[in-house]
């Protein structure tokens, strides 16, 4: 049984944190979303970079710090393990670090969880427990598959890289299959199994993230932003935007007044 006791976000270039969980049941789950950070766990150096998920079990003395002059951002969930954990990962006596296939989905849910925790939303701890348990189960499943899963993740990372470079265009499973030298159906199935999203959903999500940036940090109209990220129909873009972000484009455009002189 695990309980989430804290959710926080660390960011910057001057971060330092020290903890001793000897004789306690406190553990930490860390997702790095930008840059690089260094931990010394029981005098062992651990470098965590963007996309890494790090688990630090109870009964550890450790500290972490930024790499000099390098900005970093990460989310940290503090766990209390009140009984013998069911998942093998949580039974380990030493730290575990790897990259998780569903990173983008995990990061989005982590951001939402962090916001709920800060707002002290009703039942936030219960939701946090359910969400974190799911993350750990998915991670454990990937971990059990070992090197084979690492090769699979590499293929998916190649497809994601292709999408990031061509998100403004129409992207099909045929293109991605050709890019990784696999059949279209294999590429589509693999992408969904590893990321938890279909190819089209991931493309739309990538476009929306770029659209948010442009709505806040440019002087373009909603129509111009829509066209730039790949949508000719502004109404369709606005419907998708609301579905993916929960807000309208106008909401983000209002942020311009706060960020521009």
PDB file of C-alpha atoms in Angstrom:
ATOM      1  CA  UNK A   1       0.000   0.000   0.000  1.00  0.00           C
ATOM      2  CA  UNK A   2       1.378   3.394  -0.941  1.00  0.00           C
ATOM      3  CA  UNK A   3       0.254   6.870   0.011  1.00  0.00           C
ATOM      4  CA  UNK A   4       1.233  10.103  -1.719  1.00  0.00           C
ATOM      5  CA  UNK A   5       2.344  12.603   0.911  1.00  0.00           C
ATOM      6  CA  UNK A   6       3.695  15.417  -1.288  1.00  0.00           C
ATOM      7  CA  UNK A   7       3.918  16.544  -4.909  1.00  0.00           C
ATOM      8  CA  UNK A   8       6.318  19.315  -5.853  1.00  0.00           C
ATOM      9  CA  UNK A   9       8.035  20.889  -8.828  1.00  0.00           C
ATOM     10  CA  UNK A  10      11.720  21.853  -8.725  1.00  0.00           C
ATOM     11  CA  UNK A  11      13.177  24.153 -11.359  1.00  0.00           C
ATOM     12  CA  UNK A  12      16.132  26.471 -11.832  1.00  0.00           C
ATOM     13  CA  UNK A  13      19.937  26.445 -11.833  1.00  0.00           C
ATOM     14  CA  UNK A  14      20.651  26.710  -8.098  1.00  0.00           C
ATOM     15  CA  UNK A  15      18.671  23.802  -6.699  1.00  0.00           C
ATOM     16  CA  UNK A  16      20.046  21.668  -3.862  1.00  0.00           C
ATOM     17  CA  UNK A  17      18.227  19.081  -1.754  1.00  0.00           C
ATOM     18  CA  UNK A  18      19.386  16.679   0.943  1.00  0.00           C
ATOM     19  CA  UNK A  19      17.405  13.872   2.547  1.00  0.00           C
ATOM     20  CA  UNK A  20      17.975  10.963   4.896  1.00  0.00           C
ATOM     21  CA  UNK A  21      15.182   8.386   4.967  1.00  0.00           C
ATOM     22  CA  UNK A  22      16.965   5.869   7.196  1.00  0.00           C
ATOM     23  CA  UNK A  23      14.511   3.909   9.349  1.00  0.00           C
ATOM     24  CA  UNK A  24      11.514   5.404   7.544  1.00  0.00           C
ATOM     25  CA  UNK A  25       9.089   4.189   4.887  1.00  0.00           C
ATOM     26  CA  UNK A  26       9.482   7.324   2.753  1.00  0.00           C
ATOM     27  CA  UNK A  27      10.339   6.924  -0.932  1.00  0.00           C
ATOM     28  CA  UNK A  28      10.604   9.354  -3.856  1.00  0.00           C
ATOM     29  CA  UNK A  29       9.509   9.165  -7.489  1.00  0.00           C
ATOM     30  CA  UNK A  30      11.177  11.748  -9.738  1.00  0.00           C
ATOM     31  CA  UNK A  31      10.379  12.692 -13.348  1.00  0.00           C
ATOM     32  CA  UNK A  32      12.849  15.010 -15.096  1.00  0.00           C
ATOM     33  CA  UNK A  33      11.061  17.192 -17.639  1.00  0.00           C
ATOM     34  CA  UNK A  34      13.932  19.472 -18.689  1.00  0.00           C
ATOM     35  CA  UNK A  35      17.699  19.638 -18.427  1.00  0.00           C
ATOM     36  CA  UNK A  36      19.933  17.525 -16.201  1.00  0.00           C
ATOM     37  CA  UNK A  37      20.199  16.972 -12.459  1.00  0.00           C
ATOM     38  CA  UNK A  38      22.675  14.956 -10.384  1.00  0.00           C
ATOM     39  CA  UNK A  39      21.943  12.824  -7.313  1.00  0.00           C
ATOM     40  CA  UNK A  40      24.303  11.069  -4.916  1.00  0.00           C
ATOM     41  CA  UNK A  41      22.377   8.132  -3.476  1.00  0.00           C
ATOM     42  CA  UNK A  42      24.276   6.240  -0.789  1.00  0.00           C
ATOM     43  CA  UNK A  43      27.454   7.806  -2.240  1.00  0.00           C
ATOM     44  CA  UNK A  44      26.628   6.584  -5.758  1.00  0.00           C
ATOM     45  CA  UNK A  45      26.402   9.229  -8.476  1.00  0.00           C
ATOM     46  CA  UNK A  46      23.204   9.180 -10.554  1.00  0.00           C
ATOM     47  CA  UNK A  47      22.683  11.531 -13.507  1.00  0.00           C
ATOM     48  CA  UNK A  48      19.047  12.091 -14.477  1.00  0.00           C
ATOM     49  CA  UNK A  49      18.131  13.819 -17.737  1.00  0.00           C
ATOM     50  CA  UNK A  50      14.940  14.886 -19.483  1.00  0.00           C
ATOM     51  CA  UNK A  51      12.697  11.855 -19.917  1.00  0.00           C
ATOM     52  CA  UNK A  52      14.219   9.893 -17.019  1.00  0.00           C
ATOM     53  CA  UNK A  53      12.108   8.430 -14.243  1.00  0.00           C
ATOM     54  CA  UNK A  54      14.005   7.819 -10.997  1.00  0.00           C
ATOM     55  CA  UNK A  55      12.804   5.884  -7.967  1.00  0.00           C
ATOM     56  CA  UNK A  56      14.607   6.260  -4.627  1.00  0.00           C
ATOM     57  CA  UNK A  57      13.452   3.631  -2.089  1.00  0.00           C
ATOM     58  CA  UNK A  58      13.208   4.087   1.696  1.00  0.00           C
ATOM     59  CA  UNK A  59      16.243   3.831   3.980  1.00  0.00           C
ATOM     60  CA  UNK A  60      18.509   5.908   1.751  1.00  0.00           C
ATOM     61  CA  UNK A  61      20.760   8.862   2.456  1.00  0.00           C
ATOM     62  CA  UNK A  62      20.975  11.076  -0.607  1.00  0.00           C
ATOM     63  CA  UNK A  63      21.274  14.583  -1.943  1.00  0.00           C
ATOM     64  CA  UNK A  64      20.753  16.187  -5.315  1.00  0.00           C
ATOM     65  CA  UNK A  65      21.930  19.335  -7.043  1.00  0.00           C
ATOM     66  CA  UNK A  66      21.873  21.114 -10.378  1.00  0.00           C
ATOM     67  CA  UNK A  67      24.589  20.873 -12.971  1.00  0.00           C
ATOM     68  CA  UNK A  68      26.336  24.300 -12.838  1.00  0.00           C
ATOM     69  CA  UNK A  69      24.760  26.856 -15.230  1.00  0.00           C
ATOM     70  CA  UNK A  70      22.283  24.254 -16.557  1.00  0.00           C
ATOM     71  CA  UNK A  71      18.571  24.964 -16.054  1.00  0.00           C
ATOM     72  CA  UNK A  72      16.491  21.975 -15.024  1.00  0.00           C
ATOM     73  CA  UNK A  73      12.889  21.115 -14.209  1.00  0.00           C
ATOM     74  CA  UNK A  74      11.486  18.026 -12.548  1.00  0.00           C
ATOM     75  CA  UNK A  75       8.488  16.768 -10.617  1.00  0.00           C
ATOM     76  CA  UNK A  76       8.909  14.890  -7.341  1.00  0.00           C
ATOM     77  CA  UNK A  77       6.300  12.695  -5.669  1.00  0.00           C
ATOM     78  CA  UNK A  78       6.979  11.662  -2.075  1.00  0.00           C
ATOM     79  CA  UNK A  79       5.545   8.267  -1.151  1.00  0.00           C
ATOM     80  CA  UNK A  80       4.851   6.514   2.123  1.00  0.00           C
ATOM     81  CA  UNK A  81       5.007   2.717   1.824  1.00  0.00           C
ATOM     82  CA  UNK A  82       2.986   1.454   4.773  1.00  0.00           C
ATOM     83  CA  UNK A  83       3.140  -2.263   3.974  1.00  0.00           C
ATOM     84  CA  UNK A  84       4.985  -4.731   1.772  1.00  0.00           C
ATOM     85  CA  UNK A  85       4.694  -3.369  -1.807  1.00  0.00           C
ATOM     86  CA  UNK A  86       3.162  -5.598  -4.472  1.00  0.00           C
ATOM     87  CA  UNK A  87       5.174  -4.186  -7.374  1.00  0.00           C
ATOM     88  CA  UNK A  88       8.710  -5.608  -7.727  1.00  0.00           C
ATOM     89  CA  UNK A  89      10.147  -2.141  -8.389  1.00  0.00           C
ATOM     90  CA  UNK A  90       8.983  -0.972  -4.978  1.00  0.00           C
ATOM     91  CA  UNK A  91      10.540  -4.008  -3.319  1.00  0.00           C
ATOM     92  CA  UNK A  92      14.023  -3.040  -4.438  1.00  0.00           C
ATOM     93  CA  UNK A  93      16.508  -1.819  -1.861  1.00  0.00           C
ATOM     94  CA  UNK A  94      18.436   0.329  -4.341  1.00  0.00           C
ATOM     95  CA  UNK A  95      17.512   3.147  -6.709  1.00  0.00           C
ATOM     96  CA  UNK A  96      16.067   2.523 -10.179  1.00  0.00           C
ATOM     97  CA  UNK A  97      16.302   4.823 -13.201  1.00  0.00           C
ATOM     98  CA  UNK A  98      15.107   4.409 -16.778  1.00  0.00           C
ATOM     99  CA  UNK A  99      13.108   6.081 -19.521  1.00  0.00           C
ATOM    100  CA  UNK A 100       9.429   5.303 -19.735  1.00  0.00           C
ATOM    101  CA  UNK A 101       7.649   4.888 -23.051  1.00  0.00           C
ATOM    102  CA  UNK A 102       4.590   6.883 -21.998  1.00  0.00           C
ATOM    103  CA  UNK A 103       6.695   9.888 -20.996  1.00  0.00           C
ATOM    104  CA  UNK A 104       4.575  12.551 -22.711  1.00  0.00           C
ATOM    105  CA  UNK A 105       1.354  11.268 -21.201  1.00  0.00           C
ATOM    106  CA  UNK A 106       3.029  10.850 -17.817  1.00  0.00           C
ATOM    107  CA  UNK A 107       4.366  14.418 -17.899  1.00  0.00           C
ATOM    108  CA  UNK A 108       0.946  15.848 -18.772  1.00  0.00           C
ATOM    109  CA  UNK A 109      -0.694  13.957 -15.915  1.00  0.00           C
ATOM    110  CA  UNK A 110       2.099  14.913 -13.535  1.00  0.00           C
ATOM    111  CA  UNK A 111       1.566  18.605 -14.318  1.00  0.00           C
ATOM    112  CA  UNK A 112      -2.157  18.232 -13.724  1.00  0.00           C
ATOM    113  CA  UNK A 113      -1.561  16.327 -10.491  1.00  0.00           C
ATOM    114  CA  UNK A 114       0.862  19.004  -9.283  1.00  0.00           C
ATOM    115  CA  UNK A 115      -1.679  21.756 -10.018  1.00  0.00           C
ATOM    116  CA  UNK A 116      -4.393  19.882  -8.109  1.00  0.00           C
ATOM    117  CA  UNK A 117      -2.058  19.337  -5.185  1.00  0.00           C
ATOM    118  CA  UNK A 118      -1.190  23.040  -4.999  1.00  0.00           C
ATOM    119  CA  UNK A 119      -4.861  24.002  -5.164  1.00  0.00           C
ATOM    120  CA  UNK A 120      -5.665  21.427  -2.460  1.00  0.00           C
ATOM    121  CA  UNK A 121      -8.477  20.165  -4.664  1.00  0.00           C
ATOM    122  CA  UNK A 122     -11.057  17.870  -3.108  1.00  0.00           C
ATOM    123  CA  UNK A 123      -9.874  14.234  -2.964  1.00  0.00           C
ATOM    124  CA  UNK A 124      -6.527  15.180  -4.534  1.00  0.00           C
ATOM    125  CA  UNK A 125      -4.575  12.690  -2.347  1.00  0.00           C
ATOM    126  CA  UNK A 126      -6.866   9.821  -3.404  1.00  0.00           C
ATOM    127  CA  UNK A 127      -6.535  10.709  -7.080  1.00  0.00           C
ATOM    128  CA  UNK A 128      -2.776  11.060  -6.641  1.00  0.00           C
ATOM    129  CA  UNK A 129      -2.548   7.590  -5.120  1.00  0.00           C
ATOM    130  CA  UNK A 130      -4.475   6.051  -8.032  1.00  0.00           C
ATOM    131  CA  UNK A 131      -2.488   7.898 -10.697  1.00  0.00           C
ATOM    132  CA  UNK A 132       0.927   7.170  -9.176  1.00  0.00           C
ATOM    133  CA  UNK A 133       0.049   3.492  -8.698  1.00  0.00           C
ATOM    134  CA  UNK A 134      -0.838   3.306 -12.387  1.00  0.00           C
ATOM    135  CA  UNK A 135       2.459   4.973 -13.394  1.00  0.00           C
ATOM    136  CA  UNK A 136       4.451   2.572 -11.285  1.00  0.00           C
ATOM    137  CA  UNK A 137       2.598  -0.439 -12.705  1.00  0.00           C
ATOM    138  CA  UNK A 138       3.252   0.699 -16.291  1.00  0.00           C
ATOM    139  CA  UNK A 139       6.904   1.385 -15.484  1.00  0.00           C
ATOM    140  CA  UNK A 140       7.258  -2.011 -13.806  1.00  0.00           C
ATOM    141  CA  UNK A 141       5.781  -3.690 -16.876  1.00  0.00           C
ATOM    142  CA  UNK A 142       8.339  -1.982 -19.115  1.00  0.00           C
ATOM    143  CA  UNK A 143      11.158  -2.741 -16.683  1.00  0.00           C
ATOM    144  CA  UNK A 144      10.293  -6.453 -16.692  1.00  0.00           C
ATOM    145  CA  UNK A 145      10.721  -6.588 -20.462  1.00  0.00           C
ATOM    146  CA  UNK A 146      14.320  -5.416 -20.136  1.00  0.00           C
ATOM    147  CA  UNK A 147      16.500  -4.827 -23.237  1.00  0.00           C
ATOM    148  CA  UNK A 148      13.705  -5.802 -25.630  1.00  0.00           C
ATOM    149  CA  UNK A 149      11.629  -2.911 -24.306  1.00  0.00           C
ATOM    150  CA  UNK A 150      14.613  -0.573 -24.636  1.00  0.00           C
ATOM    151  CA  UNK A 151      14.864  -1.403 -28.350  1.00  0.00           C
ATOM    152  CA  UNK A 152      11.133  -0.877 -28.736  1.00  0.00           C
ATOM    153  CA  UNK A 153      11.302   2.495 -27.002  1.00  0.00           C
ATOM    154  CA  UNK A 154      14.121   3.519 -29.316  1.00  0.00           C
ATOM    155  CA  UNK A 155      11.947   2.844 -32.360  1.00  0.00           C
ATOM    156  CA  UNK A 156       9.124   4.885 -30.861  1.00  0.00           C
ATOM    157  CA  UNK A 157      11.518   7.713 -30.004  1.00  0.00           C
ATOM    158  CA  UNK A 158      12.547   7.795 -33.669  1.00  0.00           C
ATOM    159  CA  UNK A 159       8.907   8.100 -34.705  1.00  0.00           C
ATOM    160  CA  UNK A 160       8.331  10.869 -32.166  1.00  0.00           C
ATOM    161  CA  UNK A 161      11.395  12.690 -33.466  1.00  0.00           C
ATOM    162  CA  UNK A 162       9.953  12.482 -36.990  1.00  0.00           C
ATOM    163  CA  UNK A 163       6.644  13.890 -35.754  1.00  0.00           C
ATOM    164  CA  UNK A 164       8.339  16.773 -33.950  1.00  0.00           C
ATOM    165  CA  UNK A 165      10.059  17.724 -37.217  1.00  0.00           C
ATOM    166  CA  UNK A 166       6.979  17.325 -39.449  1.00  0.00           C
ATOM    167  CA  UNK A 167       4.008  18.024 -37.147  1.00  0.00           C
ATOM    168  CA  UNK A 168       2.684  20.782 -39.436  1.00  0.00           C
ATOM    169  CA  UNK A 169       2.201  18.225 -42.202  1.00  0.00           C
ATOM    170  CA  UNK A 170      -0.176  15.287 -42.490  1.00  0.00           C
ATOM    171  CA  UNK A 171       1.579  12.311 -40.904  1.00  0.00           C
ATOM    172  CA  UNK A 172       0.438   8.751 -41.593  1.00  0.00           C
ATOM    173  CA  UNK A 173       1.342   5.337 -40.267  1.00  0.00           C
ATOM    174  CA  UNK A 174       2.717   4.580 -43.738  1.00  0.00           C
ATOM    175  CA  UNK A 175       5.271   7.379 -43.392  1.00  0.00           C
ATOM    176  CA  UNK A 176       6.312   6.350 -39.899  1.00  0.00           C
ATOM    177  CA  UNK A 177       6.483   2.685 -40.847  1.00  0.00           C
ATOM    178  CA  UNK A 178       8.762   3.543 -43.737  1.00  0.00           C
ATOM    179  CA  UNK A 179      10.868   5.752 -41.470  1.00  0.00           C
ATOM    180  CA  UNK A 180      11.608   2.926 -39.008  1.00  0.00           C
ATOM    181  CA  UNK A 181      11.595   0.290 -41.757  1.00  0.00           C
ATOM    182  CA  UNK A 182       8.552  -1.549 -40.422  1.00  0.00           C
ATOM    183  CA  UNK A 183       5.046  -2.158 -41.738  1.00  0.00           C
ATOM    184  CA  UNK A 184       2.468   0.636 -41.248  1.00  0.00           C
ATOM    185  CA  UNK A 185       0.302  -1.474 -38.941  1.00  0.00           C
ATOM    186  CA  UNK A 186       3.297  -2.511 -36.855  1.00  0.00           C
ATOM    187  CA  UNK A 187       4.358   1.128 -36.489  1.00  0.00           C
ATOM    188  CA  UNK A 188       0.864   2.219 -35.441  1.00  0.00           C
ATOM    189  CA  UNK A 189       0.411  -0.632 -32.964  1.00  0.00           C
ATOM    190  CA  UNK A 190       3.867  -0.148 -31.478  1.00  0.00           C
ATOM    191  CA  UNK A 191       3.370   3.599 -31.103  1.00  0.00           C
ATOM    192  CA  UNK A 192       0.093   3.181 -29.260  1.00  0.00           C
ATOM    193  CA  UNK A 193       1.350   0.373 -27.030  1.00  0.00           C
ATOM    194  CA  UNK A 194       4.398   2.331 -25.881  1.00  0.00           C
ATOM    195  CA  UNK A 195       3.021   5.885 -25.669  1.00  0.00           C
ATOM    196  CA  UNK A 196      -0.594   5.145 -24.790  1.00  0.00           C
ATOM    197  CA  UNK A 197      -1.660   7.413 -27.665  1.00  0.00           C
ATOM    198  CA  UNK A 198      -2.496   6.902 -31.317  1.00  0.00           C
ATOM    199  CA  UNK A 199      -0.288   8.551 -33.919  1.00  0.00           C
ATOM    200  CA  UNK A 200      -2.976  11.095 -34.787  1.00  0.00           C
ATOM    201  CA  UNK A 201      -3.595  11.971 -31.126  1.00  0.00           C
ATOM    202  CA  UNK A 202       0.118  12.500 -30.564  1.00  0.00           C
ATOM    203  CA  UNK A 203       0.336  14.741 -33.654  1.00  0.00           C
ATOM    204  CA  UNK A 204      -2.617  16.841 -32.477  1.00  0.00           C
ATOM    205  CA  UNK A 205      -1.132  17.071 -28.982  1.00  0.00           C
ATOM    206  CA  UNK A 206       2.209  18.225 -30.394  1.00  0.00           C
ATOM    207  CA  UNK A 207       0.450  20.870 -32.472  1.00  0.00           C
ATOM    208  CA  UNK A 208      -1.515  22.127 -29.468  1.00  0.00           C
ATOM    209  CA  UNK A 209       1.611  22.532 -27.352  1.00  0.00           C
ATOM    210  CA  UNK A 210       3.174  24.631 -30.110  1.00  0.00           C
ATOM    211  CA  UNK A 211      -0.069  26.585 -30.481  1.00  0.00           C
ATOM    212  CA  UNK A 212      -0.106  27.468 -26.770  1.00  0.00           C
ATOM    213  CA  UNK A 213       3.426  28.829 -27.038  1.00  0.00           C
ATOM    214  CA  UNK A 214       2.519  30.936 -30.083  1.00  0.00           C
ATOM    215  CA  UNK A 215      -0.734  32.224 -28.590  1.00  0.00           C
ATOM    216  CA  UNK A 216       1.160  33.544 -25.576  1.00  0.00           C
ATOM    217  CA  UNK A 217       4.481  34.626 -27.076  1.00  0.00           C
ATOM    218  CA  UNK A 218       3.600  35.926 -30.543  1.00  0.00           C
ATOM    219  CA  UNK A 219       1.296  38.559 -32.007  1.00  0.00           C
ATOM    220  CA  UNK A 220      -0.406  36.159 -34.421  1.00  0.00           C
ATOM    221  CA  UNK A 221      -4.184  35.803 -34.566  1.00  0.00           C
ATOM    222  CA  UNK A 222      -5.949  32.554 -33.724  1.00  0.00           C
ATOM    223  CA  UNK A 223      -6.420  31.893 -37.433  1.00  0.00           C
ATOM    224  CA  UNK A 224      -2.742  32.471 -38.171  1.00  0.00           C
ATOM    225  CA  UNK A 225      -1.673  30.185 -35.336  1.00  0.00           C
ATOM    226  CA  UNK A 226      -4.085  27.503 -36.527  1.00  0.00           C
ATOM    227  CA  UNK A 227      -2.688  27.634 -40.048  1.00  0.00           C
ATOM    228  CA  UNK A 228       0.908  27.629 -38.826  1.00  0.00           C
ATOM    229  CA  UNK A 229       0.490  24.430 -36.806  1.00  0.00           C
ATOM    230  CA  UNK A 230      -1.341  22.637 -39.598  1.00  0.00           C
ATOM    231  CA  UNK A 231      -5.061  23.482 -39.548  1.00  0.00           C
ATOM    232  CA  UNK A 232      -6.816  25.357 -42.341  1.00  0.00           C
ATOM    233  CA  UNK A 233     -10.213  25.231 -40.645  1.00  0.00           C
ATOM    234  CA  UNK A 234     -10.118  27.618 -37.666  1.00  0.00           C
ATOM    235  CA  UNK A 235     -13.334  26.256 -36.148  1.00  0.00           C
ATOM    236  CA  UNK A 236     -11.929  22.726 -36.203  1.00  0.00           C
ATOM    237  CA  UNK A 237      -8.722  23.972 -34.595  1.00  0.00           C
ATOM    238  CA  UNK A 238     -10.666  25.707 -31.821  1.00  0.00           C
ATOM    239  CA  UNK A 239     -12.714  22.580 -31.075  1.00  0.00           C
ATOM    240  CA  UNK A 240      -9.601  20.418 -30.931  1.00  0.00           C
ATOM    241  CA  UNK A 241      -7.782  22.999 -28.837  1.00  0.00           C
ATOM    242  CA  UNK A 242     -10.559  23.019 -26.225  1.00  0.00           C
ATOM    243  CA  UNK A 243     -10.642  19.214 -26.195  1.00  0.00           C
ATOM    244  CA  UNK A 244      -6.884  18.852 -25.689  1.00  0.00           C
ATOM    245  CA  UNK A 245      -6.193  21.766 -23.330  1.00  0.00           C
ATOM    246  CA  UNK A 246      -9.520  22.325 -21.591  1.00  0.00           C
ATOM    247  CA  UNK A 247      -9.340  26.027 -22.497  1.00  0.00           C
ATOM    248  CA  UNK A 248     -10.007  28.256 -25.485  1.00  0.00           C
ATOM    249  CA  UNK A 249      -7.258  29.911 -27.571  1.00  0.00           C
ATOM    250  CA  UNK A 250      -8.510  33.287 -26.310  1.00  0.00           C
ATOM    251  CA  UNK A 251      -7.635  32.316 -22.744  1.00  0.00           C
ATOM    252  CA  UNK A 252      -3.964  31.993 -23.672  1.00  0.00           C
ATOM    253  CA  UNK A 253      -3.986  35.136 -25.816  1.00  0.00           C
ATOM    254  CA  UNK A 254      -4.952  37.106 -22.706  1.00  0.00           C
ATOM    255  CA  UNK A 255      -1.639  36.022 -21.178  1.00  0.00           C
ATOM    256  CA  UNK A 256       0.179  38.199 -23.727  1.00  0.00           C
ATOM    257  CA  UNK A 257      -0.509  41.322 -21.702  1.00  0.00           C
ATOM    258  CA  UNK A 258       1.254  39.730 -18.724  1.00  0.00           C
ATOM    259  CA  UNK A 259       4.363  38.630 -20.626  1.00  0.00           C
ATOM    260  CA  UNK A 260       4.938  41.497 -23.056  1.00  0.00           C
ATOM    261  CA  UNK A 261       6.126  45.003 -22.111  1.00  0.00           C
TER     262      UNK A 261
END
